[in-house]
Short mmCIF file of C-alpha atoms in Angstrom, two decimals:
data_model
loop_
_atom_site.label_atom_id
_atom_site.label_comp_id
_atom_site.label_asym_id
_atom_site.label_seq_id
_atom_site.Cartn_x
_atom_site.Cartn_y
_atom_site.Cartn_z
CA UNK A 1 -19.25 -27.42 8.67
CA UNK A 2 -20.55 -30.96 9.18
CA UNK A 3 -20.39 -32.99 5.74
CA UNK A 4 -23.74 -33.59 4.15
CA UNK A 5 -25.18 -37.20 4.20
CA UNK A 6 -25.38 -37.75 0.54
CA UNK A 7 -27.29 -40.91 0.84
CA UNK A 8 -29.99 -39.24 2.86
CA UNK A 9 -29.95 -36.11 0.53
CA UNK A 10 -30.33 -38.52 -2.49
CA UNK A 11 -33.30 -40.18 -1.13
CA UNK A 12 -35.15 -36.99 -0.17
CA UNK A 13 -34.46 -35.25 -3.27
CA UNK A 14 -34.91 -38.32 -5.43
CA UNK A 15 -38.55 -38.52 -4.16
CA UNK A 16 -38.93 -34.74 -4.87
CA UNK A 17 -37.75 -35.36 -8.40
CA UNK A 18 -39.92 -38.65 -9.05
CA UNK A 19 -43.06 -36.85 -7.87
CA UNK A 20 -45.64 -35.44 -10.33
CA UNK A 21 -43.74 -32.62 -12.04
CA UNK A 22 -44.35 -29.24 -10.37
CA UNK A 23 -45.52 -26.58 -12.85
CA UNK A 24 -42.69 -24.22 -13.78
CA UNK A 25 -44.27 -21.22 -11.90
CA UNK A 26 -44.41 -23.42 -8.82
CA UNK A 27 -40.97 -24.39 -8.89
CA UNK A 28 -39.78 -20.87 -9.65
CA UNK A 29 -41.86 -19.57 -6.70
CA UNK A 30 -40.13 -22.26 -4.47
CA UNK A 31 -36.73 -21.05 -5.61
CA UNK A 32 -37.55 -17.37 -5.18
CA UNK A 33 -39.03 -18.07 -1.78
CA UNK A 34 -35.84 -19.87 -0.64
CA UNK A 35 -33.51 -17.21 -1.94
CA UNK A 36 -35.49 -14.47 -0.44
CA UNK A 37 -35.66 -16.22 3.08
CA UNK A 38 -31.95 -17.04 2.96
CA UNK A 39 -30.10 -14.07 1.37
CA UNK A 40 -30.55 -12.23 4.67
CA UNK A 41 -28.34 -11.71 7.80
CA UNK A 42 -24.69 -12.71 7.17
CA UNK A 43 -25.46 -13.30 3.56
CA UNK A 44 -27.37 -10.19 2.82
CA UNK A 45 -24.57 -7.98 1.79
CA UNK A 46 -23.10 -10.63 -0.67
CA UNK A 47 -25.70 -9.82 -3.30
CA UNK A 48 -24.10 -9.01 -6.60
CA UNK A 49 -20.64 -10.00 -5.16
CA UNK A 50 -18.02 -12.11 -6.98
CA UNK A 51 -17.78 -13.53 -10.31
CA UNK A 52 -15.22 -12.81 -13.14
CA UNK A 53 -13.14 -9.96 -12.44
CA UNK A 54 -14.40 -9.82 -8.77
CA UNK A 55 -13.57 -13.33 -7.46
CA UNK A 56 -11.54 -11.56 -4.63
CA UNK A 57 -14.75 -10.38 -3.13
CA UNK A 58 -15.80 -11.94 0.19
CA UNK A 59 -14.44 -15.23 -1.08
CA UNK A 60 -14.56 -17.05 2.39
CA UNK A 61 -18.16 -15.86 2.95
CA UNK A 62 -19.15 -16.76 -0.54
CA UNK A 63 -17.79 -20.23 0.22
CA UNK A 64 -19.79 -20.36 3.37
CA UNK A 65 -22.94 -19.46 1.02
CA UNK A 66 -22.19 -22.21 -1.27
CA UNK A 67 -22.00 -24.65 1.50
CA UNK A 68 -25.43 -23.31 2.83
CA UNK A 69 -26.89 -23.97 -0.59
CA UNK A 70 -25.51 -27.37 -0.44
CA UNK A 71 -27.04 -28.10 2.94
CA UNK A 72 -30.43 -27.15 1.57
CA UNK A 73 -30.14 -29.36 -1.48
CA UNK A 74 -29.56 -26.56 -4.17
CA UNK A 75 -26.13 -27.66 -5.52
CA UNK A 76 -25.64 -30.24 -8.39
CA UNK A 77 -29.13 -30.04 -9.40
CA UNK A 78 -28.89 -31.86 -12.67
CA UNK A 79 -26.74 -34.67 -11.20
CA UNK A 80 -28.43 -38.10 -10.92
CA UNK A 81 -29.66 -38.59 -7.29
CA UNK A 82 -27.49 -41.70 -6.88
CA UNK A 83 -24.50 -39.27 -7.03
CA UNK A 84 -25.97 -36.80 -4.41
CA UNK A 85 -27.80 -34.60 -7.12
CA UNK A 86 -31.29 -33.59 -7.22
CA UNK A 87 -32.16 -35.24 -10.56
CA UNK A 88 -33.66 -31.98 -11.77
CA UNK A 89 -35.11 -31.82 -15.15
CA UNK A 90 -33.61 -29.42 -17.79
CA UNK A 91 -36.54 -27.00 -17.29
CA UNK A 92 -35.99 -26.84 -13.57
CA UNK A 93 -32.28 -26.25 -13.93
CA UNK A 94 -32.87 -23.35 -16.45
CA UNK A 95 -35.49 -21.94 -13.85
CA UNK A 96 -33.00 -22.35 -11.00
CA UNK A 97 -30.21 -20.46 -12.82
CA UNK A 98 -32.75 -17.68 -13.86
CA UNK A 99 -34.16 -17.06 -10.43
CA UNK A 100 -30.69 -17.12 -8.93
CA UNK A 101 -29.50 -14.55 -11.27
CA UNK A 102 -32.80 -12.39 -10.77
CA UNK A 103 -32.12 -12.31 -7.10
CA UNK A 104 -28.71 -11.08 -7.57
CA UNK A 105 -27.23 -13.90 -5.52
CA UNK A 106 -23.50 -14.10 -5.14
CA UNK A 107 -21.35 -15.65 -7.73
CA UNK A 108 -20.59 -19.35 -7.01
CA UNK A 109 -17.16 -20.50 -6.06
CA UNK A 110 -17.62 -24.11 -6.95
CA UNK A 111 -18.40 -23.79 -10.70
CA UNK A 112 -15.47 -25.86 -11.90
CA UNK A 113 -16.28 -28.66 -9.85
CA UNK A 114 -20.12 -28.71 -9.96
CA UNK A 115 -20.49 -27.76 -13.66
CA UNK A 116 -17.41 -29.21 -15.26
CA UNK A 117 -15.46 -32.01 -13.40
CA UNK A 118 -18.55 -33.56 -11.70
CA UNK A 119 -20.47 -34.26 -14.98
CA UNK A 120 -17.29 -35.38 -16.40
CA UNK A 121 -16.68 -37.98 -13.80
CA UNK A 122 -20.22 -39.13 -13.92
CA UNK A 123 -19.73 -39.68 -17.71
CA UNK A 124 -16.25 -41.02 -17.82
CA UNK A 125 -14.85 -41.68 -14.25
CA UNK A 126 -14.65 -45.07 -12.52
CA UNK A 127 -17.06 -45.96 -9.59
CA UNK A 128 -14.08 -45.43 -7.22
CA UNK A 129 -13.42 -41.90 -8.68
CA UNK A 130 -17.09 -41.04 -8.25
CA UNK A 131 -17.33 -42.10 -4.70
CA UNK A 132 -14.10 -40.32 -3.84
CA UNK A 133 -14.57 -36.89 -5.44
CA UNK A 134 -18.37 -36.39 -6.02
CA UNK A 135 -19.35 -35.96 -2.39
CA UNK A 136 -16.77 -33.23 -1.97
CA UNK A 137 -18.22 -31.47 -4.84
CA UNK A 138 -21.82 -31.71 -3.86
CA UNK A 139 -21.01 -30.40 -0.21
CA UNK A 140 -18.41 -27.87 -1.58
CA UNK A 141 -15.65 -29.16 0.83
CA UNK A 142 -13.14 -29.68 -2.09
CA UNK A 143 -12.57 -26.97 -4.66
CA UNK A 144 -11.08 -27.59 -8.32
CA UNK A 145 -8.94 -25.79 -10.81
CA UNK A 146 -8.60 -26.56 -14.55
CA UNK A 147 -5.13 -27.26 -15.88
CA UNK A 148 -5.61 -26.80 -19.57
CA UNK A 149 -3.90 -23.82 -20.95
CA UNK A 150 -0.13 -23.40 -21.23
CA UNK A 151 2.30 -20.50 -22.25
CA UNK A 152 2.70 -22.10 -25.56
CA UNK A 153 -0.67 -23.45 -26.09
CA UNK A 154 -3.38 -21.07 -24.75
CA UNK A 155 -6.42 -21.96 -26.74
CA UNK A 156 -4.79 -24.71 -28.53
CA UNK A 157 -5.31 -27.74 -26.19
CA UNK A 158 -3.82 -30.23 -28.60
CA UNK A 159 -0.43 -28.34 -28.35
CA UNK A 160 0.11 -28.92 -24.71
CA UNK A 161 3.59 -30.02 -23.62
CA UNK A 162 3.12 -30.90 -19.88
CA UNK A 163 4.30 -34.50 -19.55
CA UNK A 164 3.39 -37.28 -17.21
CA UNK A 165 4.99 -40.55 -16.81
CA UNK A 166 3.85 -43.56 -14.94
CA UNK A 167 6.38 -44.72 -12.29
CA UNK A 168 4.92 -48.01 -10.62
CA UNK A 169 1.80 -46.65 -9.00
CA UNK A 170 2.31 -43.00 -9.51
CA UNK A 171 2.12 -40.39 -12.35
CA UNK A 172 5.13 -37.98 -12.29
CA UNK A 173 4.08 -34.60 -13.72
CA UNK A 174 6.31 -31.78 -15.19
CA UNK A 175 5.32 -28.64 -16.93
CA UNK A 176 3.42 -25.45 -16.55
CA UNK A 177 -0.13 -24.35 -16.87
CA UNK A 178 -1.21 -20.75 -17.02
CA UNK A 179 -4.42 -18.75 -16.80
CA UNK A 180 -5.68 -21.25 -14.03
CA UNK A 181 -8.70 -19.76 -12.31
CA UNK A 182 -8.76 -20.01 -8.67
CA UNK A 183 -5.88 -22.39 -8.32
CA UNK A 184 -4.78 -20.37 -5.35
CA UNK A 185 -7.87 -21.36 -3.42
CA UNK A 186 -8.38 -24.92 -4.87
CA UNK A 187 -7.44 -28.21 -3.40
CA UNK A 188 -7.39 -30.18 -6.66
CA UNK A 189 -6.73 -29.57 -10.28
CA UNK A 190 -7.83 -31.73 -13.37
CA UNK A 191 -4.77 -31.60 -15.70
CA UNK A 192 -4.44 -32.56 -19.45
CA UNK A 193 -0.89 -33.98 -19.77
CA UNK A 194 0.95 -35.85 -22.48
CA UNK A 195 1.63 -39.34 -21.36
CA UNK A 196 2.95 -40.92 -24.64
CA UNK A 197 6.45 -39.83 -25.38
CA UNK A 198 6.69 -38.52 -29.08
CA UNK A 199 3.02 -38.14 -29.62
CA UNK A 200 1.75 -35.13 -31.20
CA UNK A 201 -1.60 -32.95 -31.33
CA UNK A 202 -4.73 -34.86 -30.00
CA UNK A 203 -2.97 -38.18 -29.49
CA UNK A 204 -1.19 -39.32 -26.48
CA UNK A 205 -2.98 -36.96 -23.93
CA UNK A 206 -4.41 -38.09 -20.71
CA UNK A 207 -6.84 -36.55 -18.07
CA UNK A 208 -5.41 -36.55 -14.55
CA UNK A 209 -6.65 -35.61 -11.18
CA UNK A 210 -3.83 -33.97 -9.16
CA UNK A 211 -3.77 -32.59 -5.50
CA UNK A 212 -2.43 -29.06 -5.42
CA UNK A 213 -1.16 -29.22 -1.86
CA UNK A 214 2.23 -30.96 -2.52
CA UNK A 215 5.92 -30.02 -2.61
CA UNK A 216 6.10 -30.53 -6.51
CA UNK A 217 3.56 -27.78 -7.19
CA UNK A 218 3.94 -23.97 -7.32
CA UNK A 219 0.99 -21.71 -7.59
CA UNK A 220 1.77 -18.06 -8.60
CA UNK A 221 -1.20 -15.53 -9.01
CA UNK A 222 -1.10 -13.25 -12.03
CA UNK A 223 -2.02 -9.70 -11.39
CA UNK A 224 -4.66 -8.76 -13.93
CA UNK A 225 -5.63 -5.20 -15.25
CA UNK A 226 -8.35 -5.04 -12.49
CA UNK A 227 -5.40 -5.17 -9.92
CA UNK A 228 -6.74 -8.39 -8.62
CA UNK A 229 -5.41 -12.04 -9.18
CA UNK A 230 -7.90 -14.71 -9.83
CA UNK A 231 -5.87 -16.40 -12.47
CA UNK A 232 -2.54 -18.28 -11.85
CA UNK A 233 0.33 -19.83 -13.39
CA UNK A 234 1.01 -23.44 -11.83
CA UNK A 235 4.33 -25.29 -12.11
CA UNK A 236 4.75 -28.89 -11.85
CA UNK A 237 8.16 -30.16 -10.88
CA UNK A 238 7.93 -33.78 -10.34
CA UNK A 239 4.52 -33.45 -9.05
CA UNK A 240 2.83 -36.75 -8.20
CA UNK A 241 -0.69 -38.25 -8.28
CA UNK A 242 -1.93 -41.93 -7.92
CA UNK A 243 -2.01 -44.16 -10.85
CA UNK A 244 -5.76 -44.54 -10.61
CA UNK A 245 -6.46 -40.86 -10.67
CA UNK A 246 -6.76 -40.82 -14.52
CA UNK A 247 -10.36 -40.21 -16.05
CA UNK A 248 -10.65 -42.60 -18.92
CA UNK A 249 -7.86 -44.64 -20.40
CA UNK A 250 -4.22 -43.32 -20.99
CA UNK A 251 -4.33 -41.45 -24.37
CA UNK A 252 -7.93 -40.78 -24.09
CA UNK A 253 -7.52 -37.24 -22.66
CA UNK A 254 -8.74 -35.41 -25.63
CA UNK A 255 -11.99 -37.22 -25.63
CA UNK A 256 -12.47 -36.57 -22.06
CA UNK A 257 -11.53 -32.93 -22.34
CA UNK A 258 -13.91 -32.32 -25.18
CA UNK A 259 -16.62 -33.96 -23.26
CA UNK A 260 -15.92 -31.53 -20.27
CA UNK A 261 -16.04 -28.58 -22.69
CA UNK A 262 -19.56 -29.49 -23.62
CA UNK A 263 -20.66 -29.31 -20.14
CA UNK A 264 -18.98 -25.87 -19.81
CA UNK A 265 -21.37 -24.21 -22.13
CA UNK A 266 -24.71 -25.72 -20.84
CA UNK A 267 -27.60 -24.56 -18.78
CA UNK A 268 -25.76 -22.16 -16.70
CA UNK A 269 -25.17 -19.90 -19.67
CA UNK A 270 -28.88 -18.83 -19.34
CA UNK A 271 -28.30 -17.62 -15.86
CA UNK A 272 -25.23 -15.72 -17.26
CA UNK A 273 -27.50 -14.05 -19.72
CA UNK A 274 -29.77 -12.85 -16.87
CA UNK A 275 -26.79 -11.23 -15.28
CA UNK A 276 -25.97 -9.61 -18.74
CA UNK A 277 -29.52 -8.26 -18.98
CA UNK A 278 -29.23 -6.69 -15.62
CA UNK A 279 -25.98 -5.02 -16.51
CA UNK A 280 -27.62 -3.69 -19.68
CA UNK A 281 -30.59 -2.39 -17.83
CA UNK A 282 -28.26 -0.75 -15.23
CA UNK A 283 -26.47 0.90 -18.00
CA UNK A 284 -29.53 2.24 -19.61
CA UNK A 285 -30.50 3.83 -16.24
CA UNK A 286 -27.03 5.47 -16.09
CA UNK A 287 -27.40 6.69 -19.67
CA UNK A 288 -30.80 8.42 -18.66
CA UNK A 289 -29.22 9.91 -15.56
CA UNK A 290 -26.21 11.38 -17.44
CA UNK A 291 -28.19 12.49 -20.50
CA UNK A 292 -26.04 10.01 -22.69
CA UNK A 293 -29.32 8.46 -23.88
CA UNK A 294 -30.03 11.62 -25.80
CA UNK A 295 -26.93 10.91 -28.18
CA UNK A 296 -28.35 8.94 -31.11
CA UNK A 297 -25.12 6.93 -31.42
CA UNK A 298 -25.32 5.84 -27.77
CA UNK A 299 -29.02 5.14 -28.01
CA UNK A 300 -28.38 3.11 -31.08
CA UNK A 301 -25.71 0.99 -29.40
CA UNK A 302 -27.90 0.36 -26.38
CA UNK A 303 -30.54 -0.99 -28.66
CA UNK A 304 -28.17 -3.06 -30.60
CA UNK A 305 -27.06 -4.55 -27.28
CA UNK A 306 -30.60 -5.40 -26.43
CA UNK A 307 -31.05 -7.25 -29.77
CA UNK A 308 -27.82 -9.01 -29.20
CA UNK A 309 -29.02 -10.31 -25.91
CA UNK A 310 -32.02 -11.71 -27.57
CA UNK A 311 -29.87 -13.54 -30.19
CA UNK A 312 -27.89 -15.18 -27.47
CA UNK A 313 -31.08 -16.32 -25.63
CA UNK A 314 -32.50 -17.75 -28.73
CA UNK A 315 -29.25 -19.69 -29.60
CA UNK A 316 -29.03 -20.90 -25.98
CA UNK A 317 -32.50 -22.32 -26.17
CA UNK A 318 -31.96 -23.93 -29.52
CA UNK A 319 -28.60 -25.46 -28.38
CA UNK A 320 -30.49 -26.91 -25.20
CA UNK A 321 -33.26 -28.35 -27.26
CA UNK A 322 -30.49 -29.89 -29.42
CA UNK A 323 -32.07 -28.15 -32.52
CA UNK A 324 -28.50 -27.72 -34.01
CA UNK A 325 -26.49 -29.46 -36.50
CA UNK A 326 -23.32 -29.65 -34.47
CA UNK A 327 -23.07 -29.31 -30.68
CA UNK A 328 -19.40 -28.60 -30.99
CA UNK A 329 -20.21 -25.68 -33.44
CA UNK A 330 -23.02 -24.50 -31.19
CA UNK A 331 -20.74 -24.07 -28.36
CA UNK A 332 -18.22 -22.26 -30.35
CA UNK A 333 -21.03 -19.91 -31.71
CA UNK A 334 -22.23 -19.49 -28.19
CA UNK A 335 -18.79 -18.42 -26.96
CA UNK A 336 -18.39 -16.01 -29.84
CA UNK A 337 -21.84 -14.41 -29.08
CA UNK A 338 -21.57 -13.70 -25.40
CA UNK A 339 -17.76 -12.86 -25.31
CA UNK A 340 -17.96 -10.26 -28.03
CA UNK A 341 -21.30 -8.92 -26.82
CA UNK A 342 -19.83 -8.45 -23.15
CA UNK A 343 -16.56 -6.86 -24.40
CA UNK A 344 -18.75 -4.49 -26.55
CA UNK A 345 -20.84 -3.68 -23.43
CA UNK A 346 -17.75 -2.90 -21.44
CA UNK A 347 -16.67 -0.37 -24.03
CA UNK A 348 -20.29 1.15 -24.24
CA UNK A 349 -20.25 1.58 -20.59
CA UNK A 350 -17.17 3.80 -20.84
CA UNK A 351 -18.82 5.97 -23.35
CA UNK A 352 -21.91 6.18 -21.39
CA UNK A 353 -20.31 7.19 -18.00
CA UNK A 354 -17.88 9.52 -19.82
CA UNK A 355 -14.97 11.26 -18.16
CA UNK A 356 -15.73 10.07 -14.66
CA UNK A 357 -14.96 6.51 -15.98
CA UNK A 358 -11.29 7.55 -15.88
CA UNK A 359 -11.38 8.26 -12.12
CA UNK A 360 -11.37 5.60 -9.44
CA UNK A 361 -12.70 6.01 -5.85
CA UNK A 362 -10.26 6.03 -3.10
CA UNK A 363 -11.14 2.65 -1.62
CA UNK A 364 -9.40 -0.61 -1.12
CA UNK A 365 -10.41 -4.03 -2.01
CA UNK A 366 -12.36 -5.78 0.88
CA UNK A 367 -12.32 -9.61 1.14
CA UNK A 368 -9.29 -10.05 -0.90
CA UNK A 369 -8.02 -13.72 -0.77
CA UNK A 370 -4.64 -13.58 -2.31
CA UNK A 371 -1.60 -11.79 -0.77
CA UNK A 372 0.40 -11.06 -3.85
CA UNK A 373 -1.96 -8.20 -4.87
CA UNK A 374 -1.17 -4.82 -3.29
CA UNK A 375 -3.90 -4.32 -0.66
CA UNK A 376 -3.76 -0.51 -1.06
CA UNK A 377 -4.47 -0.62 -4.71
CA UNK A 378 -7.41 1.70 -5.85
CA UNK A 379 -10.55 -0.38 -6.20
CA UNK A 380 -12.53 0.00 -9.40
CA UNK A 381 -16.16 0.88 -9.72
CA UNK A 382 -18.52 -1.76 -11.35
CA UNK A 383 -18.26 -0.14 -15.03
CA UNK A 384 -14.54 0.27 -14.89
CA UNK A 385 -14.09 -3.53 -13.76
CA UNK A 386 -16.48 -4.60 -16.45
CA UNK A 387 -14.58 -2.67 -19.23
CA UNK A 388 -11.29 -3.87 -18.04
CA UNK A 389 -12.16 -7.58 -17.38
CA UNK A 390 -14.02 -8.07 -20.56
CA UNK A 391 -10.90 -7.35 -22.57
CA UNK A 392 -10.18 -11.05 -21.75
CA UNK A 393 -13.64 -12.44 -22.59
CA UNK A 394 -12.72 -13.05 -26.28
CA UNK A 395 -9.54 -14.87 -25.17
CA UNK A 396 -10.09 -17.18 -22.10
CA UNK A 397 -12.13 -20.25 -22.58
CA UNK A 398 -11.05 -20.38 -26.21
CA UNK A 399 -10.07 -17.40 -28.15
CA UNK A 400 -12.24 -15.93 -31.11
CA UNK A 401 -9.75 -17.32 -33.53
CA UNK A 402 -9.98 -20.82 -32.23
CA UNK A 403 -13.81 -20.71 -32.00
CA UNK A 404 -14.02 -19.55 -35.77
CA UNK A 405 -11.59 -22.30 -36.84
CA UNK A 406 -13.74 -24.96 -35.00
CA UNK A 407 -16.78 -23.69 -36.88
CA UNK A 408 -15.11 -23.44 -40.19
CA UNK A 409 -13.41 -26.74 -40.12
CA UNK A 410 -15.61 -29.05 -38.07
CA UNK A 411 -18.95 -27.68 -39.02
CA UNK A 412 -18.71 -26.04 -42.43
CA UNK A 413 -16.05 -28.52 -43.73
CA UNK A 414 -13.78 -25.87 -44.83
CA UNK A 415 -9.88 -26.67 -45.50
CA UNK A 416 -7.98 -26.75 -42.25
CA UNK A 417 -5.90 -23.87 -41.45
CA UNK A 418 -2.16 -24.38 -42.63
CA UNK A 419 0.31 -24.93 -39.74
#
């Protein structure tokens, strides 16, 4: 694919953003029309494909779809136009995510770059870093992975032990990261490493940008309950990256990492909730078809799921409107709400489907991107995959226990947990 001219794109889309604001319904109609006109032909059967637990599905074709979005100016909507974004308002970004989810468009492959690293570089990076990396995120020619969790420090980011030392003009990195989503298809990884010997906890950490295709890095996919492998463990054995590929100053890694996590739980969560609503609606239809809806307990659990979805939506709106005491606390509440709700929906789905939920169809995975998973394994149906993968929802991205500690200690001011 020919690389997008970001300067031209910024001018065109900048004029669009600076014009008299379109009414919300007009903008929504424009998004709907474009999606309807483009989710056809080679992209038609990508609807509903991909996402957590299903990242193996049609990966290369979903990558082509992301690049198609980029060419039309639908990536990095909220970024400033000078960095290749669309300069969209908060309302427009919410509308886009909502309409994208309603169209059942395929899961994006560039989330870590577009929603996490890009905004972090815009906030904390040097001009040279922005010029080097932002264009590849906008046109989806470079994919990113996140090197945070470690075997001994899963949700406790301050406990990382991966080290990096500066040797002339190069950082030399040693250690291991785990649960690294999509590292096997990414070209780069942003890494939190300890750069000050003898430092502990939040001090002495740095945020580094590291190329994955080098002799000092080994990426090993981890097979999941679903039989697929979108998480990985990544080993750094004297891996190298240039001295100027540090975001912020040495020792400021914690500040940069926390800034990134705020971006992680932003506008895109509203689109996520539209997907959740579709799952719930589909499950209600299954319950009607199987007769499970006539069970008072099942009916009550479905009703409670609907209430929980409304609570999530209200919290997200308050957070985006900054109508909260602590943004850190709001992000933790958001994670607790959606992770536990989604896990419970998976359990409810098994009860609604009943005995057939224990039997899988005799098919194989199509579009698998990694070669460590047995290509002959039995594929799961949507409800089985939902149940199995959502067991991890309350762990990845910060476990329930860590989120509750954040709320207790940083928001409510309760005594710190004994270590």
